[in-house]
PDB file of C-alpha atoms and ligand atoms in Angstrom:
ATOM      1  CA  MET A   1       8.900  -0.940   1.273  1.00 66.00           C
ATOM      2  CA  ALA A   2       5.527  -1.495  -0.332  1.00 77.00           C
ATOM      3  CA  ALA A   3       5.053   2.242  -0.838  1.00 77.00           C
ATOM      4  CA  VAL A   4       8.433   2.469  -2.564  1.00 81.00           C
ATOM      5  CA  ALA A   5       7.568  -0.467  -4.805  1.00 83.00           C
ATOM      6  CA  VAL A   6       4.215   1.059  -5.727  1.00 78.00           C
ATOM      7  CA  SER A   7       5.673   4.481  -6.429  1.00 79.00           C
ATOM      8  CA  SER A   8       8.442   3.031  -8.571  1.00 82.00           C
ATOM      9  CA  LEU A   9       5.849   0.994 -10.437  1.00 80.00           C
ATOM     10  CA  LEU A  10       3.749   4.121 -11.010  1.00 74.00           C
ATOM     11  CA  ALA A  11       6.855   5.965 -12.195  1.00 76.00           C
ATOM     12  CA  GLN A  12       7.039   3.479 -15.062  1.00 81.00           C
ATOM     13  CA  PHE A  13       3.780   4.904 -16.363  1.00 81.00           C
ATOM     14  CA  ALA A  14       4.703   8.532 -15.808  1.00 82.00           C
ATOM     15  CA  PRO A  15       6.301  10.711 -18.470  1.00 86.00           C
ATOM     16  CA  VAL A  16      10.085  11.145 -18.216  1.00 90.00           C
ATOM     17  CA  ALA A  17      11.332  13.996 -16.041  1.00 92.00           C
ATOM     18  CA  PRO A  18      10.834  17.197 -18.034  1.00 95.00           C
ATOM     19  CA  GLU A  19      13.900  19.292 -18.850  1.00 95.00           C
ATOM     20  CA  SER A  20      12.201  22.018 -20.886  1.00 95.00           C
ATOM     21  CA  PRO A  21       9.137  24.200 -20.164  1.00 94.00           C
ATOM     22  CA  ASN A  22       7.030  22.578 -22.906  1.00 94.00           C
ATOM     23  CA  ALA A  23       7.811  19.098 -21.565  1.00 95.00           C
ATOM     24  CA  GLU A  24       6.726  20.364 -18.138  1.00 95.00           C
ATOM     25  CA  GLY A  25       3.376  21.439 -19.608  1.00 95.00           C
ATOM     26  CA  ILE A  26       2.900  17.949 -21.057  1.00 94.00           C
ATOM     27  CA  ARG A  27       3.840  16.263 -17.779  1.00 93.00           C
ATOM     28  CA  ASP A  28       1.493  18.547 -15.780  1.00 94.00           C
ATOM     29  CA  SER A  29      -1.411  17.833 -18.131  1.00 95.00           C
ATOM     30  CA  TRP A  30      -0.715  14.135 -17.790  1.00 94.00           C
ATOM     31  CA  LEU A  31      -0.736  14.362 -13.981  1.00 93.00           C
ATOM     32  CA  PHE A  32      -3.929  16.441 -13.922  1.00 95.00           C
ATOM     33  CA  ILE A  33      -5.783  13.997 -16.166  1.00 95.00           C
ATOM     34  CA  SER A  34      -4.395  11.054 -14.179  1.00 93.00           C
ATOM     35  CA  ILE A  35      -6.064  12.292 -10.975  1.00 94.00           C
ATOM     36  CA  PHE A  36      -9.487  11.888 -12.595  1.00 95.00           C
ATOM     37  CA  VAL A  37      -8.564   8.664 -14.365  1.00 95.00           C
ATOM     38  CA  PHE A  38      -7.440   7.113 -11.104  1.00 94.00           C
ATOM     39  CA  ALA A  39     -10.415   8.391  -9.071  1.00 95.00           C
ATOM     40  CA  ILE A  40     -12.946   7.232 -11.686  1.00 95.00           C
ATOM     41  CA  PHE A  41     -11.273   3.844 -11.969  1.00 97.00           C
ATOM     42  CA  VAL A  42     -11.446   3.298  -8.199  1.00 98.00           C
ATOM     43  CA  LEU A  43     -15.052   4.557  -8.001  1.00 95.00           C
ATOM     44  CA  VAL A  44     -16.346   2.436 -10.890  1.00 96.00           C
ATOM     45  CA  GLU A  45     -14.540  -0.749  -9.881  1.00 98.00           C
ATOM     46  CA  SER A  46     -15.571  -0.531  -6.219  1.00 98.00           C
ATOM     47  CA  LEU A  47     -19.213   0.128  -7.106  1.00 95.00           C
ATOM     48  CA  LEU A  48     -19.097  -2.767  -9.536  1.00 97.00           C
ATOM     49  CA  ILE A  49     -17.790  -5.154  -6.901  1.00 97.00           C
ATOM     50  CA  ALA A  50     -20.218  -3.793  -4.261  1.00 97.00           C
ATOM     51  CA  PHE A  51     -23.244  -4.207  -6.512  1.00 92.00           C
ATOM     52  CA  VAL A  52     -22.233  -7.649  -7.722  1.00 92.00           C
ATOM     53  CA  TRP A  53     -22.148  -8.641  -4.071  1.00 93.00           C
ATOM     54  CA  LYS A  54     -25.280  -6.770  -2.966  1.00 90.00           C
ATOM     55  CA  TYR A  55     -27.545  -7.997  -5.776  1.00 86.00           C
ATOM     56  CA  ARG A  56     -26.265 -11.561  -6.002  1.00 87.00           C
ATOM     57  CA  ARG A  57     -28.934 -14.187  -6.553  1.00 86.00           C
ATOM     58  CA  GLN A  58     -29.051 -15.706  -3.068  1.00 87.00           C
ATOM     59  CA  LYS A  59     -32.295 -17.629  -2.633  1.00 87.00           C
ATOM     60  CA  ARG A  60     -34.088 -16.273  -5.667  1.00 87.00           C
ATOM     61  CA  GLY A  61     -35.035 -18.913  -8.184  1.00 88.00           C
ATOM     62  CA  ARG A  62     -32.632 -19.431 -11.037  1.00 88.00           C
ATOM     63  CA  PHE A  63     -34.956 -18.021 -13.694  1.00 90.00           C
ATOM     64  CA  ALA A  64     -36.844 -15.487 -11.496  1.00 88.00           C
ATOM     65  CA  ASP A  65     -36.378 -11.807 -12.393  1.00 87.00           C
ATOM     66  CA  ALA A  66     -34.453  -9.662  -9.953  1.00 82.00           C
ATOM     67  CA  ALA A  67     -36.110  -6.556  -8.467  1.00 80.00           C
ATOM     68  CA  GLN A  68     -36.674  -4.060 -11.313  1.00 86.00           C
ATOM     69  CA  VAL A  69     -35.388  -0.670 -10.156  1.00 83.00           C
ATOM     70  CA  HIS A  70     -36.034   2.471 -12.173  1.00 88.00           C
ATOM     71  CA  GLY A  71     -36.232   6.192 -11.627  1.00 88.00           C
ATOM     72  CA  ALA A  72     -33.622   7.868  -9.413  1.00 91.00           C
ATOM     73  CA  THR A  73     -33.645  11.469 -10.583  1.00 94.00           C
ATOM     74  CA  LYS A  74     -30.908  12.756  -8.305  1.00 95.00           C
ATOM     75  CA  LEU A  75     -28.570   9.902  -9.146  1.00 92.00           C
ATOM     76  CA  GLU A  76     -29.201  10.275 -12.867  1.00 94.00           C
ATOM     77  CA  LEU A  77     -28.552  14.026 -12.716  1.00 96.00           C
ATOM     78  CA  ALA A  78     -25.355  13.418 -10.773  1.00 95.00           C
ATOM     79  CA  TRP A  79     -23.931  10.898 -13.206  1.00 92.00           C
ATOM     80  CA  THR A  80     -24.712  13.204 -16.101  1.00 96.00           C
ATOM     81  CA  ALA A  81     -23.401  16.407 -14.541  1.00 97.00           C
ATOM     82  CA  GLY A  82     -20.328  14.799 -12.931  1.00 94.00           C
ATOM     83  CA  PRO A  83     -18.639  13.741 -16.189  1.00 95.00           C
ATOM     84  CA  VAL A  84     -19.507  17.096 -17.786  1.00 97.00           C
ATOM     85  CA  VAL A  85     -17.704  18.883 -14.954  1.00 97.00           C
ATOM     86  CA  VAL A  86     -14.722  16.515 -15.183  1.00 96.00           C
ATOM     87  CA  LEU A  87     -14.423  16.966 -18.959  1.00 97.00           C
ATOM     88  CA  PHE A  88     -14.753  20.709 -18.594  1.00 97.00           C
ATOM     89  CA  LEU A  89     -11.969  20.849 -15.981  1.00 97.00           C
ATOM     90  CA  ILE A  90      -9.671  18.711 -18.155  1.00 97.00           C
ATOM     91  CA  ALA A  91     -10.379  20.778 -21.271  1.00 97.00           C
ATOM     92  CA  ALA A  92      -9.836  24.047 -19.376  1.00 97.00           C
ATOM     93  CA  PHE A  93      -6.536  22.840 -17.899  1.00 97.00           C
ATOM     94  CA  VAL A  94      -5.238  21.623 -21.253  1.00 96.00           C
ATOM     95  CA  PHE A  95      -6.263  24.824 -23.049  1.00 96.00           C
ATOM     96  CA  ILE A  96      -4.442  26.851 -20.400  1.00 95.00           C
ATOM     97  CA  GLU A  97      -1.301  24.708 -20.753  1.00 94.00           C
ATOM     98  CA  LEU A  98      -1.384  24.432 -24.541  1.00 94.00           C
ATOM     99  CA  PRO A  99       0.217  27.740 -25.561  1.00 92.00           C
ATOM    100  CA  GLY A 100       3.174  27.022 -23.259  1.00 91.00           C
ATOM    101  CA  ILE A 101       3.601  23.622 -24.913  1.00 93.00           C
ATOM    102  CA  LYS A 102       3.033  24.532 -28.516  1.00 91.00           C
ATOM    103  CA  ASP A 103       4.132  28.110 -29.075  1.00 88.00           C
ATOM    104  CA  VAL A 104       7.777  28.857 -29.584  1.00 85.00           C
ATOM    105  CA  PRO A 105       8.546  31.665 -27.115  1.00 81.00           C
ATOM    106  CA  ASP A 106       9.162  34.994 -28.805  1.00 76.00           C
ATOM    107  CA  ALA A 107      12.745  36.084 -28.609  1.00 65.00           C
ATOM    108  CA  ALA A 108      12.845  39.015 -26.202  1.00 64.00           C
ATOM    109  CA  ALA A 109      14.878  42.001 -27.332  1.00 58.00           C
ATOM    110  CA  GLY A 110      18.550  41.168 -27.123  1.00 63.00           C
ATOM    111  CA  GLU A 111      17.849  37.576 -26.139  1.00 71.00           C
ATOM    112  CA  GLU A 112      19.377  34.859 -28.185  1.00 78.00           C
ATOM    113  CA  GLN A 113      17.384  32.227 -29.967  1.00 87.00           C
ATOM    114  CA  LEU A 114      18.786  29.418 -32.036  1.00 94.00           C
ATOM    115  CA  GLU A 115      17.111  27.909 -35.057  1.00 95.00           C
ATOM    116  CA  ILE A 116      17.935  24.427 -36.304  1.00 97.00           C
ATOM    117  CA  LYS A 117      16.466  22.703 -39.329  1.00 97.00           C
ATOM    118  CA  VAL A 118      15.615  19.094 -38.544  1.00 97.00           C
ATOM    119  CA  SER A 119      15.128  16.690 -41.427  1.00 96.00           C
ATOM    120  CA  GLY A 120      13.776  13.190 -40.949  1.00 96.00           C
ATOM    121  CA  ARG A 121      15.230  10.812 -43.514  1.00 95.00           C
ATOM    122  CA  GLN A 122      15.536   7.069 -43.985  1.00 90.00           C
ATOM    123  CA  PHE A 123      16.876   6.327 -41.330  1.00 92.00           C
ATOM    124  CA  TYR A 124      18.573   9.251 -39.717  1.00 96.00           C
ATOM    125  CA  TRP A 125      18.064  12.792 -38.486  1.00 97.00           C
ATOM    126  CA  GLU A 126      19.929  15.542 -40.275  1.00 97.00           C
ATOM    127  CA  TYR A 127      20.398  18.899 -38.559  1.00 97.00           C
ATOM    128  CA  GLU A 128      21.356  22.149 -40.198  1.00 97.00           C
ATOM    129  CA  TYR A 129      22.595  25.020 -38.054  1.00 96.00           C
ATOM    130  CA  PRO A 130      22.361  28.699 -39.017  1.00 94.00           C
ATOM    131  CA  ASN A 131      25.987  28.798 -40.220  1.00 92.00           C
ATOM    132  CA  GLY A 132      25.410  25.824 -42.539  1.00 93.00           C
ATOM    133  CA  VAL A 133      26.996  23.187 -40.304  1.00 95.00           C
ATOM    134  CA  ILE A 134      25.378  19.771 -40.765  1.00 96.00           C
ATOM    135  CA  ALA A 135      25.166  17.062 -38.129  1.00 97.00           C
ATOM    136  CA  VAL A 136      23.575  13.626 -38.070  1.00 97.00           C
ATOM    137  CA  ASP A 137      21.511  12.040 -35.258  1.00 96.00           C
ATOM    138  CA  THR A 138      23.217  13.876 -32.379  1.00 97.00           C
ATOM    139  CA  MET A 139      22.173  17.504 -31.983  1.00 97.00           C
ATOM    140  CA  GLN A 140      24.224  19.988 -29.992  1.00 97.00           C
ATOM    141  CA  ALA A 141      22.403  22.802 -28.245  1.00 97.00           C
ATOM    142  CA  PRO A 142      23.269  25.479 -25.716  1.00 96.00           C
ATOM    143  CA  VAL A 143      21.712  25.333 -22.242  1.00 95.00           C
ATOM    144  CA  GLY A 144      19.063  27.920 -21.331  1.00 92.00           C
ATOM    145  CA  VAL A 145      18.574  29.189 -24.900  1.00 92.00           C
ATOM    146  CA  PRO A 146      15.245  28.760 -26.696  1.00 93.00           C
ATOM    147  CA  VAL A 147      15.900  26.471 -29.675  1.00 95.00           C
ATOM    148  CA  ARG A 148      13.373  26.631 -32.476  1.00 95.00           C
ATOM    149  CA  LEU A 149      13.208  23.483 -34.596  1.00 96.00           C
ATOM    150  CA  GLU A 150      11.940  23.572 -38.175  1.00 96.00           C
ATOM    151  CA  VAL A 151      11.005  19.961 -38.770  1.00 97.00           C
ATOM    152  CA  SER A 152      10.485  18.497 -42.210  1.00 96.00           C
ATOM    153  CA  ALA A 153      11.095  15.432 -44.369  1.00 95.00           C
ATOM    154  CA  PRO A 154      12.886  16.174 -47.645  1.00 91.00           C
ATOM    155  CA  ASP A 155      12.358  12.756 -49.195  1.00 86.00           C
ATOM    156  CA  ALA A 156       9.107  12.614 -51.070  1.00 78.00           C
ATOM    157  CA  ASP A 157       7.127   9.819 -49.520  1.00 84.00           C
ATOM    158  CA  VAL A 158       8.062   9.026 -45.930  1.00 92.00           C
ATOM    159  CA  ILE A 159       6.825  10.622 -42.718  1.00 96.00           C
ATOM    160  CA  HIS A 160       8.935  10.589 -39.555  1.00 97.00           C
ATOM    161  CA  SER A 161       8.302  12.039 -36.134  1.00 97.00           C
ATOM    162  CA  TRP A 162      10.765  13.951 -33.983  1.00 97.00           C
ATOM    163  CA  TRP A 163      10.505  13.086 -30.290  1.00 97.00           C
ATOM    164  CA  ILE A 164      12.864  13.752 -27.411  1.00 96.00           C
ATOM    165  CA  PRO A 165      10.437  13.146 -24.520  1.00 95.00           C
ATOM    166  CA  SER A 166      12.238  15.196 -21.864  1.00 96.00           C
ATOM    167  CA  LEU A 167      12.447  18.159 -24.252  1.00 96.00           C
ATOM    168  CA  GLY A 168       8.839  18.267 -25.437  1.00 93.00           C
ATOM    169  CA  GLY A 169       6.215  16.423 -27.409  1.00 90.00           C
ATOM    170  CA  LYS A 170       6.298  14.671 -30.748  1.00 94.00           C
ATOM    171  CA  ILE A 171       6.237  16.632 -33.939  1.00 96.00           C
ATOM    172  CA  ASP A 172       5.776  14.992 -37.311  1.00 96.00           C
ATOM    173  CA  ALA A 173       8.315  15.428 -40.093  1.00 97.00           C
ATOM    174  CA  ILE A 174       6.120  15.517 -43.190  1.00 96.00           C
ATOM    175  CA  PRO A 175       7.236  15.907 -46.817  1.00 95.00           C
ATOM    176  CA  GLY A 176       6.239  19.273 -48.256  1.00 94.00           C
ATOM    177  CA  THR A 177       5.416  20.799 -44.858  1.00 95.00           C
ATOM    178  CA  THR A 178       7.495  22.419 -42.183  1.00 96.00           C
ATOM    179  CA  ASN A 179       6.326  21.929 -38.614  1.00 96.00           C
ATOM    180  CA  GLU A 180       7.698  23.933 -35.761  1.00 94.00           C
ATOM    181  CA  THR A 181       8.558  22.929 -32.260  1.00 95.00           C
ATOM    182  CA  TRP A 182      11.048  24.095 -29.692  1.00 95.00           C
ATOM    183  CA  PHE A 183      12.810  23.417 -26.418  1.00 96.00           C
ATOM    184  CA  GLN A 184      14.764  25.322 -23.875  1.00 95.00           C
ATOM    185  CA  ALA A 185      16.893  22.873 -21.951  1.00 95.00           C
ATOM    186  CA  GLU A 186      17.268  23.715 -18.295  1.00 91.00           C
ATOM    187  CA  THR A 187      20.325  21.616 -17.517  1.00 96.00           C
ATOM    188  CA  GLU A 188      23.309  20.307 -19.431  1.00 97.00           C
ATOM    189  CA  GLY A 189      23.231  16.669 -20.361  1.00 97.00           C
ATOM    190  CA  THR A 190      22.289  14.221 -23.079  1.00 97.00           C
ATOM    191  CA  TYR A 191      18.614  13.694 -23.813  1.00 97.00           C
ATOM    192  CA  SER A 192      17.598  10.876 -26.056  1.00 96.00           C
ATOM    193  CA  GLY A 193      14.601   9.937 -28.100  1.00 96.00           C
ATOM    194  CA  GLN A 194      13.797   8.454 -31.439  1.00 94.00           C
ATOM    195  CA  CYS A 195      11.708   8.599 -34.559  1.00 97.00           C
ATOM    196  CA  ALA A 196       8.126   8.046 -33.426  1.00 96.00           C
ATOM    197  CA  GLU A 197       6.506   7.270 -36.771  1.00 96.00           C
ATOM    198  CA  LEU A 198       7.028   3.915 -38.460  1.00 96.00           C
ATOM    199  CA  CYS A 199       9.123   4.893 -41.460  1.00 94.00           C
ATOM    200  CA  GLY A 200      10.514   1.680 -42.870  1.00 91.00           C
ATOM    201  CA  LEU A 201      12.769  -1.281 -42.164  1.00 89.00           C
ATOM    202  CA  GLU A 202      15.289   0.450 -39.934  1.00 92.00           C
ATOM    203  CA  HIS A 203      12.827   2.756 -38.164  1.00 95.00           C
ATOM    204  CA  ALA A 204      13.750   1.281 -34.778  1.00 95.00           C
ATOM    205  CA  ARG A 205      17.346   2.387 -35.264  1.00 94.00           C
ATOM    206  CA  MET A 206      16.395   5.938 -36.089  1.00 95.00           C
ATOM    207  CA  LEU A 207      17.514   7.268 -32.742  1.00 96.00           C
ATOM    208  CA  ALA A 208      18.097  10.886 -31.899  1.00 96.00           C
ATOM    209  CA  SER A 209      19.793  12.660 -29.058  1.00 97.00           C
ATOM    210  CA  VAL A 210      20.364  16.217 -27.981  1.00 97.00           C
ATOM    211  CA  GLU A 211      23.582  17.087 -26.188  1.00 97.00           C
ATOM    212  CA  VAL A 212      22.998  20.199 -24.158  1.00 97.00           C
ATOM    213  CA  VAL A 213      26.206  22.056 -23.355  1.00 97.00           C
ATOM    214  CA  SER A 214      27.203  25.522 -22.158  1.00 96.00           C
ATOM    215  CA  GLN A 215      26.921  28.390 -24.619  1.00 95.00           C
ATOM    216  CA  ASP A 216      30.739  28.605 -24.851  1.00 96.00           C
ATOM    217  CA  GLU A 217      31.107  24.913 -25.565  1.00 97.00           C
ATOM    218  CA  PHE A 218      28.363  25.127 -28.147  1.00 96.00           C
ATOM    219  CA  ASP A 219      29.953  28.106 -29.915  1.00 95.00           C
ATOM    220  CA  ALA A 220      33.313  26.336 -29.948  1.00 96.00           C
ATOM    221  CA  TRP A 221      31.754  23.151 -31.338  1.00 96.00           C
ATOM    222  CA  LEU A 222      29.905  25.039 -34.053  1.00 95.00           C
ATOM    223  CA  ALA A 223      33.005  26.951 -35.131  1.00 94.00           C
ATOM    224  CA  GLU A 224      35.114  23.794 -35.158  1.00 93.00           C
ATOM    225  CA  ARG A 225      32.591  21.867 -37.225  1.00 92.00           C
ATOM    226  CA  ALA A 226      32.427  24.709 -39.726  1.00 91.00           C
ATOM    227  CA  ASP A 227      36.215  24.509 -40.249  1.00 88.00           C
ATOM    228  CA  ASP A 228      36.653  20.785 -40.123  1.00 86.00           C
ATOM    229  CA  PRO A 229      33.923  18.386 -41.246  1.00 83.00           C
ATOM    230  CA  ALA A 230      35.890  15.256 -40.199  1.00 85.00           C
ATOM    231  CA  GLU A 231      33.358  14.431 -37.489  1.00 91.00           C
ATOM    232  CA  LEU A 232      30.553  14.780 -40.025  1.00 95.00           C
ATOM    233  CA  GLY A 233      32.035  11.925 -42.086  1.00 95.00           C
ATOM    234  CA  GLN A 234      31.956   9.626 -39.087  1.00 95.00           C
ATOM    235  CA  GLU A 235      28.383  10.631 -38.228  1.00 96.00           C
ATOM    236  CA  GLU A 236      27.313   9.967 -41.795  1.00 96.00           C
ATOM    237  CA  TRP A 237      28.909   6.534 -41.801  1.00 96.00           C
ATOM    238  CA  GLU A 238      27.436   5.524 -38.446  1.00 95.00           C
ATOM    239  CA  GLY A 239      24.091   7.260 -38.819  1.00 95.00           C
ATOM    240  CA  VAL A 240      23.339   6.727 -42.490  1.00 95.00           C
ATOM    241  CA  CYS A 241      25.362   3.856 -44.026  1.00 95.00           C
ATOM    242  CA  ALA A 242      26.058   1.527 -41.096  1.00 95.00           C
ATOM    243  CA  LYS A 243      22.439   1.168 -39.977  1.00 94.00           C
ATOM    244  CA  CYS A 244      21.827  -1.003 -43.042  1.00 94.00           C
ATOM    245  CA  HIS A 245      25.307  -2.132 -44.087  1.00 95.00           C
ATOM    246  CA  GLY A 246      26.737  -2.887 -40.616  1.00 94.00           C
ATOM    247  CA  MET A 247      29.109  -0.848 -38.474  1.00 93.00           C
ATOM    248  CA  ASN A 248      32.088  -2.524 -40.152  1.00 94.00           C
ATOM    249  CA  GLY A 249      30.489  -2.756 -43.561  1.00 93.00           C
ATOM    250  CA  GLU A 250      29.862  -6.453 -42.938  1.00 94.00           C
ATOM    251  CA  GLY A 251      26.323  -6.294 -44.294  1.00 90.00           C
ATOM    252  CA  GLY A 252      22.939  -6.544 -42.619  1.00 90.00           C
ATOM    253  CA  ILE A 253      19.731  -5.264 -44.147  1.00 90.00           C
ATOM    254  CA  GLY A 254      21.912  -4.028 -47.001  1.00 92.00           C
ATOM    255  CA  PRO A 255      24.733  -5.958 -48.676  1.00 92.00           C
ATOM    256  CA  ARG A 256      28.295  -6.210 -47.412  1.00 93.00           C
ATOM    257  CA  ILE A 257      30.212  -3.155 -48.588  1.00 93.00           C
ATOM    258  CA  ALA A 258      33.574  -3.513 -46.856  1.00 90.00           C
ATOM    259  CA  GLY A 259      36.340  -3.261 -49.447  1.00 87.00           C
ATOM    260  CA  SER A 260      34.086  -1.787 -52.100  1.00 91.00           C
ATOM    261  CA  PRO A 261      35.976   0.742 -54.229  1.00 90.00           C
ATOM    262  CA  THR A 262      32.848   2.933 -54.247  1.00 92.00           C
ATOM    263  CA  LEU A 263      33.465   3.903 -50.620  1.00 92.00           C
ATOM    264  CA  THR A 264      36.506   5.968 -51.495  1.00 91.00           C
ATOM    265  CA  ASP A 265      35.409   7.237 -54.888  1.00 92.00           C
ATOM    266  CA  ALA A 266      33.700  10.586 -54.357  1.00 92.00           C
ATOM    267  CA  GLU A 267      31.955  10.522 -57.714  1.00 94.00           C
ATOM    268  CA  ALA A 268      30.637   6.960 -57.474  1.00 94.00           C
ATOM    269  CA  LEU A 269      29.641   7.363 -53.825  1.00 95.00           C
ATOM    270  CA  GLY A 270      27.968  10.696 -54.534  1.00 95.00           C
ATOM    271  CA  ASN A 271      26.032   9.130 -57.365  1.00 94.00           C
ATOM    272  CA  LEU A 272      24.953   6.224 -55.171  1.00 95.00           C
ATOM    273  CA  VAL A 273      23.736   8.254 -52.185  1.00 95.00           C
ATOM    274  CA  HIS A 274      22.127  10.922 -54.364  1.00 95.00           C
ATOM    275  CA  ASN A 275      20.150   8.459 -56.474  1.00 94.00           C
ATOM    276  CA  GLY A 276      19.967   5.196 -54.583  1.00 92.00           C
ATOM    277  CA  ARG A 277      20.219   1.859 -56.335  1.00 90.00           C
ATOM    278  CA  GLY A 278      17.821  -1.084 -56.409  1.00 89.00           C
ATOM    279  CA  ALA A 279      16.342  -1.510 -52.930  1.00 88.00           C
ATOM    280  CA  MET A 280      18.574   1.211 -51.494  1.00 90.00           C
ATOM    281  CA  PRO A 281      16.802   4.568 -51.150  1.00 89.00           C
ATOM    282  CA  ALA A 282      18.506   7.813 -52.142  1.00 92.00           C
ATOM    283  CA  VAL A 283      19.702   8.263 -48.583  1.00 93.00           C
ATOM    284  CA  GLY A 284      21.726  11.336 -49.391  1.00 93.00           C
ATOM    285  CA  ALA A 285      19.548  13.045 -51.997  1.00 92.00           C
ATOM    286  CA  GLY A 286      20.497  16.693 -51.812  1.00 91.00           C
ATOM    287  CA  TRP A 287      23.795  16.122 -50.006  1.00 95.00           C
ATOM    288  CA  THR A 288      26.348  18.761 -50.859  1.00 94.00           C
ATOM    289  CA  ASP A 289      29.806  17.978 -52.245  1.00 93.00           C
ATOM    290  CA  GLU A 290      31.142  18.786 -48.825  1.00 93.00           C
ATOM    291  CA  GLN A 291      28.932  16.145 -47.216  1.00 95.00           C
ATOM    292  CA  ILE A 292      30.123  13.558 -49.761  1.00 95.00           C
ATOM    293  CA  ARG A 293      33.763  14.584 -49.270  1.00 94.00           C
ATOM    294  CA  ALA A 294      33.395  14.267 -45.486  1.00 94.00           C
ATOM    295  CA  LEU A 295      32.172  10.681 -45.893  1.00 95.00           C
ATOM    296  CA  VAL A 296      34.852   9.725 -48.428  1.00 95.00           C
ATOM    297  CA  SER A 297      37.638  11.153 -46.310  1.00 93.00           C
ATOM    298  CA  TYR A 298      36.367   9.372 -43.201  1.00 94.00           C
ATOM    299  CA  LEU A 299      36.142   6.071 -45.070  1.00 94.00           C
ATOM    300  CA  THR A 300      39.571   6.556 -46.627  1.00 93.00           C
ATOM    301  CA  GLU A 301      41.086   6.954 -43.187  1.00 92.00           C
ATOM    302  CA  ASN A 302      38.885   4.369 -41.497  1.00 92.00           C
ATOM    303  CA  PRO A 303      38.149   1.650 -44.059  1.00 91.00           C
ATOM    304  CA  PRO A 304      35.446  -0.690 -42.716  1.00 92.00           C
ATOM    305  CA  SER A 305      37.039  -3.982 -41.669  1.00 89.00           C
ATOM    306  CA  GLY A 306      34.172  -6.176 -42.851  1.00 84.00           C
ATOM    307  CA  SER A 307      33.760  -8.084 -39.591  1.00 82.00           C
TER     308      SER A 307
HETATM  309 CU1   CU H 401      11.756   7.751 -39.125  1.00 70.16          CU
END
């Protein structure tokens, strides 16, 4: 029982189960470093307790000096060389693992590779697929295929950070720069994460997830989204508008917007999301007409109830 409790406690500190080779490299580095961390912790703390006990005052007078010990060449060499060896082993291990974590695998001849543009924005993730399909917050990806992510932040002054722990490490989304990362999901499923760089009021709600599906399901989804952007409208409402204005437009960080004629007026809504207004940032700067139309048609069919 105790062993189970201890191992489940330790699991709380461990990285999530990796589902992509780069996440495996991160987990392995963590485990390797942890061996030394744990061993050094136990060594230092037990010596500390042992010496506190061994050299306690006992009958020596309160203000009398304790025995002055100096010069122990072997011991001094050992505690200098030991840490050097430990640091060398850690550095060597990490440098061996690093290319497998950082470098996007080259597409072998005939092998498929998918590229998705990831944009961090206040306060949502926008994905653009090779055929131009746009999605918000939830990414779809095929299982077993290397997915290269081009991560950036189109709005001028806010940095975000893309992080799906089971699919690899964090990568910053920085204005004016494109950072690359990748994953190759080993099993189908939904993997979640969130923006890992404080980016403003609703940063905590800037969640992200990757739904890994079979190649056929992915192809079907991509083709369907290209023909019919209805789902996009819903994602935009939930991922972009509702985080500040409430899921039913009842208001929150932003004012109540249920019943506002702007919601169903493509020109007014386009103007608002392109340029922002007052405290509201230009959440949809650069949105295409199609993106605006998707939102207007969703809101026309599903007017927010206001409560
Ligand atoms: Cu963010």
